[in-house]
Amino acid sequence: MSTKILVSGYEASGKSTLTSQIKNALVINFDKKEYSFNVPHANFKNYEGMESVITFINDKIKAYKEKFKEFPKFIVIDTVTQLYAAMTRYNSVKYTGFKIHEQNNIDTLDLNNYIENVLIANGVSVVIVAHTMVDEKSDRHIIPAQGQFAKAGSWLSIVNDSLFIEKSSGKLVVYFTSFKYPARTTLKDLPDKVGINEFDINEYLNKLVNAKNEIEEYIL
């Protein structure tokens, strides 16, 4: 079985450092800077529609299989906010008026469909990394998006489990549940938060996968 989680936080809060520790993972880097960790990764640089993203990921999965003789257990999208920004820039140049927003919605749905019905459906877990910003009206941390997708809750709306890395206290803290931050978990008996040095992301992901296996037994 596979799972899908969101890892979010401010810039330079340790998101990439944390997710680089995931075992048997392939990182798809959408940030403008080169990926700096010695783990299997690919740097995506030229956005030409969502199909170009999907094709790129599929090609890199094949390359991973050729090199390591097995498929990756995890795909890390780092960061989905940079991918989303590239998408909206591309669509604002290619289209005009309402068609821009319509295409943004279509591309977002296509990406989420690929994650859920191709990667997840074929046993590949997905870790979505995202930047956050503070919403002035609610004073809550949100993940930037546009249109109906933003109103629905952005990338938090497509996952059941989400981690938030907070650093304003001077030390990095991983939140499992929070009203202020985009953090929630389906696992029981977890604290609201834990210091990042005490957090093992591989152990956490294994628990999520095992919990999903148990839930699958009750599907009719």
XYZ file of C-alpha atoms in Angstrom:
220
model
C 0.000 0.000 0.000
C 0.976 3.628 -0.372
C 0.227 6.910 1.326
C 0.216 10.621 0.591
C 1.305 13.412 2.933
C 2.014 17.119 2.892
C 5.121 18.670 4.465
C 4.954 22.450 4.691
C 6.649 25.418 6.328
C 8.283 28.770 5.717
C 11.335 29.255 3.517
C 14.501 27.709 5.001
C 12.583 25.830 7.683
C 14.170 22.460 6.924
C 11.539 20.942 4.622
C 14.023 19.650 2.051
C 16.446 18.537 4.745
C 13.730 16.495 6.434
C 12.337 14.932 3.265
C 15.828 14.130 1.944
C 16.010 11.565 4.764
C 13.197 9.472 3.288
C 14.482 6.056 2.249
C 13.871 4.612 -1.224
C 12.710 7.984 -2.504
C 13.034 9.903 -5.748
C 12.961 13.680 -5.293
C 11.543 15.783 -8.122
C 12.992 19.239 -7.537
C 10.919 22.158 -8.838
C 12.762 24.895 -6.958
C 14.821 27.363 -8.964
C 17.997 26.311 -7.176
C 19.760 22.988 -7.699
C 18.907 20.224 -5.246
C 21.771 19.927 -2.763
C 21.334 16.526 -1.095
C 23.074 13.291 -2.067
C 19.918 11.300 -2.715
C 18.269 10.240 -6.001
C 16.751 13.367 -7.522
C 15.946 15.152 -10.758
C 15.835 18.908 -11.384
C 12.801 20.011 -13.406
C 13.542 23.275 -15.225
C 11.313 23.820 -18.252
C 7.560 23.944 -17.654
C 5.555 23.556 -20.861
C 2.199 22.420 -19.542
C 1.255 19.862 -16.897
C 1.795 17.024 -19.347
C 5.488 17.983 -19.454
C 5.638 17.521 -15.672
C 3.919 14.139 -15.749
C 6.141 12.920 -18.590
C 9.257 14.129 -16.738
C 8.309 12.284 -13.544
C 7.476 9.095 -15.450
C 10.818 9.241 -17.270
C 12.731 9.722 -14.013
C 10.887 6.830 -12.390
C 12.042 4.644 -15.286
C 15.606 5.951 -14.863
C 15.445 5.158 -11.131
C 14.273 1.614 -11.936
C 17.117 1.125 -14.415
C 19.735 2.326 -11.933
C 18.500 0.746 -8.700
C 16.670 -2.307 -10.156
C 13.443 -1.408 -8.357
C 10.860 1.337 -8.419
C 11.027 4.139 -5.834
C 8.717 3.682 -2.880
C 8.289 7.451 -2.538
C 8.080 10.387 -4.912
C 8.902 13.696 -3.212
C 7.533 16.796 -4.971
C 9.781 19.637 -3.785
C 8.125 22.082 -3.877
C 4.603 21.980 -5.220
C 4.336 25.738 -4.660
C 7.175 26.407 -7.094
C 5.548 24.022 -9.575
C 2.239 25.838 -9.132
C 3.948 29.202 -9.684
C 5.545 27.932 -12.914
C 2.158 26.651 -14.039
C 0.353 29.943 -13.429
C 3.129 31.944 -15.141
C 2.964 29.694 -18.190
C -0.823 29.878 -18.409
C -0.890 33.664 -17.963
C 1.340 33.998 -21.040
C -0.316 31.337 -23.183
C -3.943 32.212 -22.421
C -6.047 35.323 -21.839
C -8.956 36.318 -19.627
C -11.012 33.638 -17.916
C -9.198 30.921 -19.879
C -6.154 31.491 -17.647
C -8.101 30.542 -14.516
C -9.855 27.697 -16.305
C -6.533 26.215 -17.416
C -5.061 26.619 -13.927
C -7.950 24.543 -12.578
C -7.565 21.928 -15.323
C -3.820 21.587 -14.734
C -4.249 21.349 -10.965
C -6.849 18.611 -11.373
C -4.575 16.781 -13.818
C -1.683 16.849 -11.340
C -3.841 15.640 -8.463
C -5.346 12.941 -10.669
C -1.852 11.761 -11.633
C -0.780 11.633 -7.997
C -3.859 9.722 -6.855
C -4.742 7.501 -9.814
C -1.296 6.755 -11.228
C 1.335 7.007 -8.483
C -0.736 6.098 -5.417
C -2.763 3.524 -7.367
C 0.459 1.765 -8.369
C 1.845 1.590 -4.855
C 4.106 4.652 -4.948
C 3.704 6.952 -1.952
C 3.838 10.710 -2.502
C 5.283 13.426 -0.276
C 4.167 16.922 -1.289
C 6.452 19.692 -0.027
C 5.039 23.221 0.096
C 5.850 26.745 1.218
C 3.359 28.568 3.417
C 2.316 32.150 4.018
C 0.213 33.823 6.700
C -3.355 34.690 5.777
C -3.942 38.182 7.164
C -7.668 37.668 7.731
C -7.458 34.446 9.721
C -3.835 34.673 10.974
C -3.484 31.042 9.906
C -0.707 29.603 7.760
C -1.933 28.666 4.295
C -0.423 27.229 1.126
C -0.757 29.714 -1.754
C -3.112 28.778 -4.589
C -5.744 30.411 -6.769
C -9.446 30.113 -7.557
C -11.630 27.261 -6.368
C -8.616 25.191 -5.370
C -7.524 27.892 -2.928
C -11.046 28.157 -1.506
C -11.154 24.391 -1.042
C -8.007 24.476 1.092
C -5.236 24.227 -1.484
C -2.871 21.266 -1.134
C -4.074 20.526 2.382
C -7.424 19.538 0.862
C -5.993 16.532 -1.001
C -4.250 14.834 1.941
C -5.373 13.316 5.229
C -1.968 13.714 6.854
C 0.119 16.870 6.936
C 3.245 17.935 8.814
C 4.212 21.541 9.468
C 7.735 22.640 10.407
C 7.753 25.710 12.650
C 10.897 27.689 13.438
C 9.785 30.932 15.076
C 10.590 29.557 18.530
C 14.279 29.383 17.595
C 14.211 25.610 17.265
C 12.631 23.572 14.501
C 9.437 21.867 15.640
C 7.326 19.365 13.691
C 3.581 19.775 14.200
C 1.282 16.773 13.741
C -1.922 18.643 14.571
C -2.663 22.356 14.783
C -5.419 24.883 14.171
C -2.997 27.666 13.258
C -0.725 25.588 11.029
C -1.648 23.188 8.177
C -0.999 20.068 10.236
C -3.191 17.041 10.876
C -2.763 13.298 11.241
C -4.870 10.166 11.091
C -2.555 8.388 13.525
C -3.577 7.990 17.143
C -1.571 8.584 20.307
C 0.692 11.274 18.865
C 1.569 14.562 20.580
C 0.606 17.820 18.901
C 4.261 18.520 18.155
C 7.809 17.239 18.617
C 11.309 18.647 18.185
C 12.663 17.892 14.729
C 15.706 16.110 16.199
C 13.323 13.689 17.907
C 11.320 13.011 14.756
C 11.989 10.047 12.452
C 10.153 10.667 9.190
C 10.710 7.101 7.963
C 9.137 5.661 11.088
C 6.222 8.074 10.689
C 5.683 7.124 7.043
C 5.816 3.416 7.872
C 3.106 3.931 10.487
C 0.930 5.723 7.940
C 1.338 2.928 5.398
C 0.586 0.255 8.010
C -2.485 2.158 9.189
C -3.737 2.401 5.617
C -3.251 -1.342 5.175
C -5.468 -1.928 8.206
C -8.137 0.419 6.857
C -8.127 -1.362 3.487
C -9.361 -4.522 5.204
C -12.655 -2.770 5.984
C -13.402 -1.551 2.469
C -16.442 -3.350 1.023
